[in-house]
mmCIF file of C-alpha atoms and ligand atoms in Angstrom:
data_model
loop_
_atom_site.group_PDB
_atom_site.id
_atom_site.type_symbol
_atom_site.label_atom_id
_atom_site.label_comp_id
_atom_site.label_asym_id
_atom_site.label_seq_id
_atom_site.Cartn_x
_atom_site.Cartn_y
_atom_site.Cartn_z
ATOM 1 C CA UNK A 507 -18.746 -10.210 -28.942
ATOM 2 C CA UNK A 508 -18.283 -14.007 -28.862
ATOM 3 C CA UNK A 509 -20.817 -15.593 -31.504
ATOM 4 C CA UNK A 510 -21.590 -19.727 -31.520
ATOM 5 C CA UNK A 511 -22.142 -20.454 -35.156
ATOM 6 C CA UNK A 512 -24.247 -23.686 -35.432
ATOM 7 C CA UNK A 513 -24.662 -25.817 -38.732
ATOM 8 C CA UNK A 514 -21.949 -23.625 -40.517
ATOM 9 C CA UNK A 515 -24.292 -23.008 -43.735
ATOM 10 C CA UNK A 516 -24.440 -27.030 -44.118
ATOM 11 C CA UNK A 517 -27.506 -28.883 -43.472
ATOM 12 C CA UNK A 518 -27.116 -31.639 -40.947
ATOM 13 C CA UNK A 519 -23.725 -30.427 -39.843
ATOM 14 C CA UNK A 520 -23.649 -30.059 -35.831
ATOM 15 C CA UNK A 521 -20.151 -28.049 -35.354
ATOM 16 C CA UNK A 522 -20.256 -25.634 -32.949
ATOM 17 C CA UNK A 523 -17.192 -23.042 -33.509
ATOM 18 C CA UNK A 524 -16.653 -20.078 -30.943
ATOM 19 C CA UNK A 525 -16.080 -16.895 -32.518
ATOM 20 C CA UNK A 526 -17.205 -14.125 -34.650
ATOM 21 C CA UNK A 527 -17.353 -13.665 -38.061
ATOM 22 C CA UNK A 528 -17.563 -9.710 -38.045
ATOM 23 C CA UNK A 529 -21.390 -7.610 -38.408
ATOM 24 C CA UNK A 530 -24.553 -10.514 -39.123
ATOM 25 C CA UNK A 531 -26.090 -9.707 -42.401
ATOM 26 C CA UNK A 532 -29.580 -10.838 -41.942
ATOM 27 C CA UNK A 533 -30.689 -12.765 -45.466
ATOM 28 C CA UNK A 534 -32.947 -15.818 -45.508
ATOM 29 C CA UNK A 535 -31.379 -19.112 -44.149
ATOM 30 C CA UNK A 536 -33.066 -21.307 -46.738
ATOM 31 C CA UNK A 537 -30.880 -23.163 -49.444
ATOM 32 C CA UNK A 538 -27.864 -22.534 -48.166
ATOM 33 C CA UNK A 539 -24.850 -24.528 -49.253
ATOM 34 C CA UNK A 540 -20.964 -24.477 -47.345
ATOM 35 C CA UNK A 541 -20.161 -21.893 -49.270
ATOM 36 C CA UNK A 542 -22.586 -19.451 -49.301
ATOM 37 C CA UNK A 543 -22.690 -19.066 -45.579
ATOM 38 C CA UNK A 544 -22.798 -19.579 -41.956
ATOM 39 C CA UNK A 545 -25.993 -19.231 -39.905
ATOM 40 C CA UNK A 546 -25.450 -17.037 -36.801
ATOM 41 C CA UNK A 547 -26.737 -18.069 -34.082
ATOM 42 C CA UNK A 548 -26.558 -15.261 -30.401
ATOM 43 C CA UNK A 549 -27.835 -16.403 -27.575
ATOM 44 C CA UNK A 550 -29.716 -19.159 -28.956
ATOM 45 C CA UNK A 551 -31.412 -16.888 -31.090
ATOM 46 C CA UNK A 552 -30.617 -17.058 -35.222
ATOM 47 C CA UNK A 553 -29.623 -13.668 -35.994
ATOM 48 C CA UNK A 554 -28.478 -13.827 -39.486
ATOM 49 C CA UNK A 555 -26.853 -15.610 -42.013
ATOM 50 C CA UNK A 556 -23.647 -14.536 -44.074
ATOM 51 C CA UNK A 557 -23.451 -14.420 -47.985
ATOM 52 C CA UNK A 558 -20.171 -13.991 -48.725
ATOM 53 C CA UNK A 559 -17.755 -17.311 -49.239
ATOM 54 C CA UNK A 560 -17.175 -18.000 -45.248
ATOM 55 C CA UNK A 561 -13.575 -19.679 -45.640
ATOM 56 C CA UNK A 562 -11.401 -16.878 -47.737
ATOM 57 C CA UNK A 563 -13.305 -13.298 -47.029
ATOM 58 C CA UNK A 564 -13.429 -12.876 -43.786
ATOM 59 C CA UNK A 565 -10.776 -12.369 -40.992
ATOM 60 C CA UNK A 566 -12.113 -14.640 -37.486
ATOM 61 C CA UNK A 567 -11.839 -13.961 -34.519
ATOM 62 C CA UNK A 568 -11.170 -17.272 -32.067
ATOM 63 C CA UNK A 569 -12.024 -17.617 -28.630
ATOM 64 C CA UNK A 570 -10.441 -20.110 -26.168
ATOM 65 C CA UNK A 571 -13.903 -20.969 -23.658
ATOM 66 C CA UNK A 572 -12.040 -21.319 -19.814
ATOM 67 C CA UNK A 573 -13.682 -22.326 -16.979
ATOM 68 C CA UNK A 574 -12.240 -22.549 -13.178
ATOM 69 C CA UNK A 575 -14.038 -23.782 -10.384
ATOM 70 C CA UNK A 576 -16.096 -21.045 -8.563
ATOM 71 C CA UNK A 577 -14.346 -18.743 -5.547
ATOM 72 C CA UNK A 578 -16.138 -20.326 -3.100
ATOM 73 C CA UNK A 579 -14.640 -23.659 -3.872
ATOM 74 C CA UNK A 580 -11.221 -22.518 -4.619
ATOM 75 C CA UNK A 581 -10.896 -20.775 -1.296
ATOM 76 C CA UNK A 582 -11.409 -24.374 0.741
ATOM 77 C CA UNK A 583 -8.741 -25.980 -1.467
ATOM 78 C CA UNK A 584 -5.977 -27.349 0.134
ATOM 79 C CA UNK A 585 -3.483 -26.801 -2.699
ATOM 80 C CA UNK A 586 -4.586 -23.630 -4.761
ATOM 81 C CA UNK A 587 -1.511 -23.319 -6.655
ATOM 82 C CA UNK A 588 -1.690 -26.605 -8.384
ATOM 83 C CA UNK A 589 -3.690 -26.155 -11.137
ATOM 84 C CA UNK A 590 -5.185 -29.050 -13.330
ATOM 85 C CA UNK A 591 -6.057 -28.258 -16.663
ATOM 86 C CA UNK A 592 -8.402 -30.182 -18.819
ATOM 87 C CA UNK A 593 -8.491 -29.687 -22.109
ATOM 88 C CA UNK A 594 -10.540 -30.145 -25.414
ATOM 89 C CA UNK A 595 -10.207 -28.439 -28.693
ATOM 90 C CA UNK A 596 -13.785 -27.024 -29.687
ATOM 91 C CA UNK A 597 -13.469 -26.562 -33.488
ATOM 92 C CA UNK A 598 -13.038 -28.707 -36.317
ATOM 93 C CA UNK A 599 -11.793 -28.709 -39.817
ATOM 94 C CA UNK A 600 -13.784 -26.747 -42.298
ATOM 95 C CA UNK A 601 -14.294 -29.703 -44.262
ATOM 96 C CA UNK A 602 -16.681 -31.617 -42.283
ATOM 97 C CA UNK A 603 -18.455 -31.177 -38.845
ATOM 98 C CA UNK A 604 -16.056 -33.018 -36.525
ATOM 99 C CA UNK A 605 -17.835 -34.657 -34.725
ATOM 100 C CA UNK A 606 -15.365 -37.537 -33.642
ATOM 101 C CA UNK A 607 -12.574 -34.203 -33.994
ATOM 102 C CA UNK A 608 -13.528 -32.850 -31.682
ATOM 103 C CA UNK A 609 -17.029 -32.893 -30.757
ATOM 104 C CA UNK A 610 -15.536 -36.467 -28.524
ATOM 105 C CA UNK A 611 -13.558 -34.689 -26.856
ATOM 106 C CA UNK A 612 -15.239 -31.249 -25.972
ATOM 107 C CA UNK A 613 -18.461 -33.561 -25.095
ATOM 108 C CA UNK A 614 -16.227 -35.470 -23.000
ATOM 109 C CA UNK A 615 -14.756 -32.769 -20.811
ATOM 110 C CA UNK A 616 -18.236 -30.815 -20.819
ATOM 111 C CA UNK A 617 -19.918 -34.113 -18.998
ATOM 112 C CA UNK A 618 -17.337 -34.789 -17.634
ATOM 113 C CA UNK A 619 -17.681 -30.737 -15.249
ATOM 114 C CA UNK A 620 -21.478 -31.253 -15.206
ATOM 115 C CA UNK A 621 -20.892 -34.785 -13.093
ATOM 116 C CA UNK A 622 -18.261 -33.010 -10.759
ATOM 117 C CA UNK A 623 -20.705 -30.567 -9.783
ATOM 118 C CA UNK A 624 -23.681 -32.339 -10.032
ATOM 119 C CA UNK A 625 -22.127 -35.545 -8.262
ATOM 120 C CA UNK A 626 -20.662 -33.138 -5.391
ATOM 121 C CA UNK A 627 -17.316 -34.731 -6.475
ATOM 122 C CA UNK A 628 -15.472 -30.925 -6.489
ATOM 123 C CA UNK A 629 -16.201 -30.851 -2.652
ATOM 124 C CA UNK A 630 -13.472 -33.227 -1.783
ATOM 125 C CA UNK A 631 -11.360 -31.260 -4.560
ATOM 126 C CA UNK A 632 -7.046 -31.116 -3.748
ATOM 127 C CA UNK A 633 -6.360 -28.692 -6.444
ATOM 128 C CA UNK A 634 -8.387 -27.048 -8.700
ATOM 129 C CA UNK A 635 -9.320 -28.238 -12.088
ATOM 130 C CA UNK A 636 -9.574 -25.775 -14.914
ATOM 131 C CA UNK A 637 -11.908 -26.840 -18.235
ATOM 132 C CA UNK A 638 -10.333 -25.092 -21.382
ATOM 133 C CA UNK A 639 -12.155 -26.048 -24.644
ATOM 134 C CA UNK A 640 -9.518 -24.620 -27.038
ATOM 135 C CA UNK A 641 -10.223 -22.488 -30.330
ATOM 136 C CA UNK A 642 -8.492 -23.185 -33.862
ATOM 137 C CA UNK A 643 -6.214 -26.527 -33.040
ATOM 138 C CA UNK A 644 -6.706 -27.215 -36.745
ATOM 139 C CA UNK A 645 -4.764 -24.335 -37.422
ATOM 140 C CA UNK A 646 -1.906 -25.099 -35.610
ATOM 141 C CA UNK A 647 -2.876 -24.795 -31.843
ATOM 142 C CA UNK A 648 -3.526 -21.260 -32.042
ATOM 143 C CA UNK A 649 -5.500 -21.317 -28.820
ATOM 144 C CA UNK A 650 -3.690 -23.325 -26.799
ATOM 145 C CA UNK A 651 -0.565 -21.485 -28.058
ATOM 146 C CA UNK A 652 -1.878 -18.515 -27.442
ATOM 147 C CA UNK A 653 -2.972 -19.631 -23.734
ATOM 148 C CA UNK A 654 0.367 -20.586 -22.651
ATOM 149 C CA UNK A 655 1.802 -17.709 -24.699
ATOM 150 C CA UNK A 656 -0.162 -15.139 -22.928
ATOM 151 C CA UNK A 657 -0.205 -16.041 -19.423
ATOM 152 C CA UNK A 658 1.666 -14.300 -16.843
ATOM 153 C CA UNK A 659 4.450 -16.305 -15.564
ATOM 154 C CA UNK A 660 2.748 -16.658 -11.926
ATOM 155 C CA UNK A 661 0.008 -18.031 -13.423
ATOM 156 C CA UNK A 662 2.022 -20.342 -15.607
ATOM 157 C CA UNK A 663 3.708 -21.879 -12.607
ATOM 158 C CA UNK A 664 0.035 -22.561 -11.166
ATOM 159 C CA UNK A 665 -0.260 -25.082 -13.519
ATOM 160 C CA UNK A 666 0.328 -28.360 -12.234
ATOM 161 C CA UNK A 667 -0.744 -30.558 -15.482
ATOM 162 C CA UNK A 668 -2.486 -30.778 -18.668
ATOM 163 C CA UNK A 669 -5.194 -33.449 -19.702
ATOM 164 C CA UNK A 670 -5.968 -33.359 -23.247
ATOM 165 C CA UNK A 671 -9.027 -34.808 -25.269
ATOM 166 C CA UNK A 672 -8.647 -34.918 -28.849
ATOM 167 C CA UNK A 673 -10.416 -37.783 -30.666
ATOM 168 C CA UNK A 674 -11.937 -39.979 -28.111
ATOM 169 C CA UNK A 675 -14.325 -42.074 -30.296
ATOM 170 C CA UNK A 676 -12.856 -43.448 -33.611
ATOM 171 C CA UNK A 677 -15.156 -45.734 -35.702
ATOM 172 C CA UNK A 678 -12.074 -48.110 -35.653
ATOM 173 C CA UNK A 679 -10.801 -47.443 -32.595
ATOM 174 C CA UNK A 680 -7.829 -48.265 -30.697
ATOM 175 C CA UNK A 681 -6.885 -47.195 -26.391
ATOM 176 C CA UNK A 682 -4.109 -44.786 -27.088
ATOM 177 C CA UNK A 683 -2.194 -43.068 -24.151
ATOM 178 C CA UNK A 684 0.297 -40.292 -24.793
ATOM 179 C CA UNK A 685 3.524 -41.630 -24.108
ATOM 180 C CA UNK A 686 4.796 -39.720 -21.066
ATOM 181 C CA UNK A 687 7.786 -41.689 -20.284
ATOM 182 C CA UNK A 688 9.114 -41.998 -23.434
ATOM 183 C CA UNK A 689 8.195 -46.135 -23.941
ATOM 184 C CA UNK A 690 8.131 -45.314 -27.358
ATOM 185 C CA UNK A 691 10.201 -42.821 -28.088
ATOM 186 C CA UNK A 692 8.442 -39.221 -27.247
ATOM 187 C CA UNK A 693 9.464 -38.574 -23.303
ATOM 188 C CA UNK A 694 7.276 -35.891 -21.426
ATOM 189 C CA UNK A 695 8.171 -33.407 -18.907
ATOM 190 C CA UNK A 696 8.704 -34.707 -15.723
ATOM 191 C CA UNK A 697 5.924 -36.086 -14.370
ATOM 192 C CA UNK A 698 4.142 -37.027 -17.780
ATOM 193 C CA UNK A 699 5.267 -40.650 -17.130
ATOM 194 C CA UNK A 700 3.102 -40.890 -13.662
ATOM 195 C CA UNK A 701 0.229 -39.018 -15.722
ATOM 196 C CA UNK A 702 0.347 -41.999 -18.273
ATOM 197 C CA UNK A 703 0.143 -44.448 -15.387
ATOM 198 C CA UNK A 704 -2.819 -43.137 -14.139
ATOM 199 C CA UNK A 705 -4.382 -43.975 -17.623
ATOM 200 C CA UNK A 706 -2.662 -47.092 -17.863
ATOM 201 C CA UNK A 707 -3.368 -48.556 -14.640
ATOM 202 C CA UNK A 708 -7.700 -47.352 -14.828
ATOM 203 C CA UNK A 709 -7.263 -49.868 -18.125
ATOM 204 C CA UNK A 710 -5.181 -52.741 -16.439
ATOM 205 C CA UNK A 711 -8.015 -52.538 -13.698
ATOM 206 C CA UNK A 712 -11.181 -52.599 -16.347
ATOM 207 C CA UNK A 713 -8.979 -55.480 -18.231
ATOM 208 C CA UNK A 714 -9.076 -53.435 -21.255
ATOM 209 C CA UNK A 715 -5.759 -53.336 -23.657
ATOM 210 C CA UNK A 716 -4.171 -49.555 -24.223
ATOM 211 C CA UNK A 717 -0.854 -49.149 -26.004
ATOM 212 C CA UNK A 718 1.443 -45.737 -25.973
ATOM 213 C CA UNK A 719 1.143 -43.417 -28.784
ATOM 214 C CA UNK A 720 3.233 -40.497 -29.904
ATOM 215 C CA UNK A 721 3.390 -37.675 -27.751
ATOM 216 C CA UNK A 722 4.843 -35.575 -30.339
ATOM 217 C CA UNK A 723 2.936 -32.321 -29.812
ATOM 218 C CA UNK A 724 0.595 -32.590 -32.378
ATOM 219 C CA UNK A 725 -2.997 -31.604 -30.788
ATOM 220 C CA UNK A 726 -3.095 -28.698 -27.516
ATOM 221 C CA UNK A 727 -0.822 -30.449 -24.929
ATOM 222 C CA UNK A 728 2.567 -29.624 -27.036
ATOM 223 C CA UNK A 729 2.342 -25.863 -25.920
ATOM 224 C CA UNK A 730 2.359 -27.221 -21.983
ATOM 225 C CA UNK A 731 5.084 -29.491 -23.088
ATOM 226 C CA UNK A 732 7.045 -26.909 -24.134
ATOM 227 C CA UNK A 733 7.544 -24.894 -21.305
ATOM 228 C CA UNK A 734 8.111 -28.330 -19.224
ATOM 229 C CA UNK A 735 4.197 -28.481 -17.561
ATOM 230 C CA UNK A 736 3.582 -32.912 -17.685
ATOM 231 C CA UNK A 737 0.679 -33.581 -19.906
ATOM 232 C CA UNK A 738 -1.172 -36.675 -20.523
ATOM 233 C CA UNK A 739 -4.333 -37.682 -22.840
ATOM 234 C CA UNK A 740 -5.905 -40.231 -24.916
ATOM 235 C CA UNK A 741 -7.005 -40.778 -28.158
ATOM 236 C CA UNK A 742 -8.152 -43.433 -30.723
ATOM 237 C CA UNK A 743 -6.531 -43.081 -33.997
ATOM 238 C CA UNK A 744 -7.028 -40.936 -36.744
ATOM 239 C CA UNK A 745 -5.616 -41.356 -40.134
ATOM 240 C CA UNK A 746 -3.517 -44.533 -39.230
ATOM 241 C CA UNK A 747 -4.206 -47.553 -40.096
ATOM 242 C CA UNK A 748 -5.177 -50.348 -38.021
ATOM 243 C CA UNK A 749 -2.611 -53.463 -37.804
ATOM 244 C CA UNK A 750 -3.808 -57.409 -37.117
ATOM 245 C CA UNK A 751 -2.161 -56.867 -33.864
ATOM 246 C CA UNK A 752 -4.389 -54.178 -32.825
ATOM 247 C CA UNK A 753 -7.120 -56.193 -34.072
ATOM 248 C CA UNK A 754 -6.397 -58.779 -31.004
ATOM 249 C CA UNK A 755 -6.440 -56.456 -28.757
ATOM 250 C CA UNK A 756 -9.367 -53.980 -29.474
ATOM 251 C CA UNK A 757 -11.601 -55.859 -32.398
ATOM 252 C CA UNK A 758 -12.383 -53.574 -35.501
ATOM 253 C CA UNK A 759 -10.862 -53.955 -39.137
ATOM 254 C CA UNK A 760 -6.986 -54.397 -40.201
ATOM 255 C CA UNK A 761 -6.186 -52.463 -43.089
ATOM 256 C CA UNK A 762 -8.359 -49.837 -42.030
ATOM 257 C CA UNK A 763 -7.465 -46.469 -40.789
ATOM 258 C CA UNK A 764 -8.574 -45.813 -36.831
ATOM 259 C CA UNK A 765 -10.844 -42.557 -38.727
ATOM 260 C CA UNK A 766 -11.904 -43.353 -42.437
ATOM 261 C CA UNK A 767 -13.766 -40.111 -41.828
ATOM 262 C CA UNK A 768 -10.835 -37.949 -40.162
ATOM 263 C CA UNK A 769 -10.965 -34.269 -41.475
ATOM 264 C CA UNK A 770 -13.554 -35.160 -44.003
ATOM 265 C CA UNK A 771 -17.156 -34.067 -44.177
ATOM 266 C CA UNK A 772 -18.421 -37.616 -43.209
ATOM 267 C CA UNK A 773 -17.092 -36.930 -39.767
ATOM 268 C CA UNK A 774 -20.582 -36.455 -38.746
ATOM 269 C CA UNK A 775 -22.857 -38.457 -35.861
ATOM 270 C CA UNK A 776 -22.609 -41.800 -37.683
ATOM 271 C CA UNK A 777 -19.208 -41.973 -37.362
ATOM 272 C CA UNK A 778 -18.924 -42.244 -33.654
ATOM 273 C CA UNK A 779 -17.420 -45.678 -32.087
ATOM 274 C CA UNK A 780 -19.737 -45.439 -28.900
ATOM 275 C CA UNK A 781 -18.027 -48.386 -27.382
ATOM 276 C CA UNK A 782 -14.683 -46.427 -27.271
ATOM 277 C CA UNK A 783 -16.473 -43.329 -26.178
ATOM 278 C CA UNK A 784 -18.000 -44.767 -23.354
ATOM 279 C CA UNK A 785 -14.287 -46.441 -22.249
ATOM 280 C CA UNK A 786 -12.454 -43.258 -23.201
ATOM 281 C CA UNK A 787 -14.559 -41.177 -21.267
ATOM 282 C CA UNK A 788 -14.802 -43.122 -18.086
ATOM 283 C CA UNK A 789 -10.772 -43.566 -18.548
ATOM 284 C CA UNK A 790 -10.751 -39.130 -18.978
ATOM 285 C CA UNK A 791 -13.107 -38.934 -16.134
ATOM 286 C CA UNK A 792 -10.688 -40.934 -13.434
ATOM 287 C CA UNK A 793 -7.752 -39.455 -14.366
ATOM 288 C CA UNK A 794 -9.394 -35.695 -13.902
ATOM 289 C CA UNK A 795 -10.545 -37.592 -10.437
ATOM 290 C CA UNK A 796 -7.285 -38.807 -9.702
ATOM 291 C CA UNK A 797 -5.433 -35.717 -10.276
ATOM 292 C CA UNK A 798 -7.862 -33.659 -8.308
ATOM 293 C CA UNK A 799 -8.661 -35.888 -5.702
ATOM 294 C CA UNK A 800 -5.420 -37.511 -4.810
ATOM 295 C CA UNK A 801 -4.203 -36.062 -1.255
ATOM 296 C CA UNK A 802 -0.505 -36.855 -1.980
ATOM 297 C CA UNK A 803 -0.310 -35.806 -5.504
ATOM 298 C CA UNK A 804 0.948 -37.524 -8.617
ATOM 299 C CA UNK A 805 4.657 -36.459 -8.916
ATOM 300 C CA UNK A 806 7.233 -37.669 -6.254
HETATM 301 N N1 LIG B 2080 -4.596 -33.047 -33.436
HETATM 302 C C1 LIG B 2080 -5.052 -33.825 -34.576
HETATM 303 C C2 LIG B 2080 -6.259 -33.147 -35.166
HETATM 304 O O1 LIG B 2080 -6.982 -32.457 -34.492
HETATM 305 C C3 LIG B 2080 -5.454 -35.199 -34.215
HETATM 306 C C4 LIG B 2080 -4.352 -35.964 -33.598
HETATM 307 C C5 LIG B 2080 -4.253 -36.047 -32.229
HETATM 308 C C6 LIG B 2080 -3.429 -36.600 -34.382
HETATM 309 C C7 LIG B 2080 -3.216 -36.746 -31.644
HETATM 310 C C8 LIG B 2080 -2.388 -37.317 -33.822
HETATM 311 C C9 LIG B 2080 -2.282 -37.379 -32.445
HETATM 312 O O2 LIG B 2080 -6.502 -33.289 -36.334
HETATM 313 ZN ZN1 ZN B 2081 -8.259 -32.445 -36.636
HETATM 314 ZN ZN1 ZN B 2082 -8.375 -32.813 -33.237
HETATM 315 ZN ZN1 ZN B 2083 5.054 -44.613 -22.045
#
């Protein structure tokens, strides 16, 4: 059974990791540090805590969370077969809550269904959009690998692109767009150049700078890449550091890295940029707009 463990054993930490972490042992949930233990949490209900050292004695189960738009809307699209898949990984590093990677993202896809449906948007839907809020990135993509790996080839070729969200709110931000069409140096598939325009051109029109960044397969895109599906995402720096050019464009500190807090433990609530949030997550909301509301399609 899939189990959300909240405030893995920390206090103050917010990650929320799908999964389960074999039979609850029910002990007291007071002084708790990392180590001792994770408090379970089923259906909103604490059921337990664990005692044992969370990180080296237990073998986890992961859980990719997937969610399509319902059968009555599907049946009234006009082009079923061309699947658009949204993506955000859900967990984060053990070292730290991750909030800015990836609670950013995953918050930013979540909102970003609730306003479809609560907005009527999906009504006037081309394609369908698919929300996929991927288990274990941070160890090497297994969910996302193990999406792609899994699915049957007919579903596969459904798949007409994949948006991914992976760091959407750096404390030093900058307005990074996969590089699609290979501007500087990592070409897509086919059709990950028009996905990048879409991003592009939504910050041309707000007047906001965004530069291309490596689309090198390092967060849940690269398994869609890899079997030739075009991808597209954003994302505002992690450990890099920040250059006097990028300064110009986007304000924050040279010298600095994009994430001072990336994969550390003070990845927490303070260390959200809500500036580059808030422009991020407009920019991810067009572009899932775009690709599901354009009649004609993206790709030529
Ligand atoms: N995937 C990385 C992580 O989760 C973050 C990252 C995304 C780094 C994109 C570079 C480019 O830690
Ligand atoms: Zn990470
Ligand atoms: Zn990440
Ligand atoms: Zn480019």
């Amino acid at each position: 059974d899939a189990v959300l463990v909240f405030n893995e054993g920390q206090p103050g930490r917010t990650d929320v990791v799908a999964g389960t972490l074999g039979t609850p042992k029910t002990v007291p949930v007071s002084g708790l540090s990392y180590e001792q233990g994770a408090e379970f949490v089923a259906a909103g209900t604490p059921t337990g805590t664990l005692t044992t050292d969370v990180e080296s004695d237990l073998e986890r189960s992961t859980y990719n969370v997937i969610a399509d738009v319902p059968k009555s809307v599907l049946k009234k699209i006009k082009n079923p077969d061309q699947v658009v898949v949204v993506g955000a990984h859900l967990d984060s590093v053990a070292e730290g809550p991750g909030i800015n990677d990836n609670g950013t993202g995953s918050a930013g896809i979540l909102e970003i269904a609730k306003q479809l449906s609560s907005t009527g948007v999906y009504k006037g839907l081309q394609r369908p959009v698919r929300f996929a809020f991927w288990g274990a990135e941070e160890l090497s993509l297994l969910g996302s690998e193990h999406y792609v790996a899994t699915l049957p080839e007919d579903e596969l070729s459904r798949i007409y692109a994949n948006l991914n969200f992976d760091m959407i709110g750096s404390p030093n931000y900058a307005r990074f767009v996969y590089d699609g069409d290979g501007s500087d140096g990592d070409p897509g598939p086919a059709g990950s150049g028009e996905i990048e325009k879409v991003f592009t051109d939504y910050f041309d029109s707000k007047g906001l700078a965004s530069e291309p960044t490596a689309f090198d397969g390092r967060s849940d895109y690269g398994p869609f890449i890899a079997v030739g599906i075009p991808a597209g995402g954003l994302f505002t720096g992690a450990e890099g550091v920040k250059t006097p050019e990028q300064v110009a464009l986007y304000g924050g500190t040279a010298g600095v890295a994009y994430d001072k807090c990336y994969h550390q433990a003070c990845d927490d609530m303070t260390n959200i940029n809500v500036n580059a949030l808030n422009e991020m997550g407009d920019a991810a909301a067009f572009a899932v707009a775009t690709l599901g509301l354009s009649k004609a399609g993206l790709y030529p």
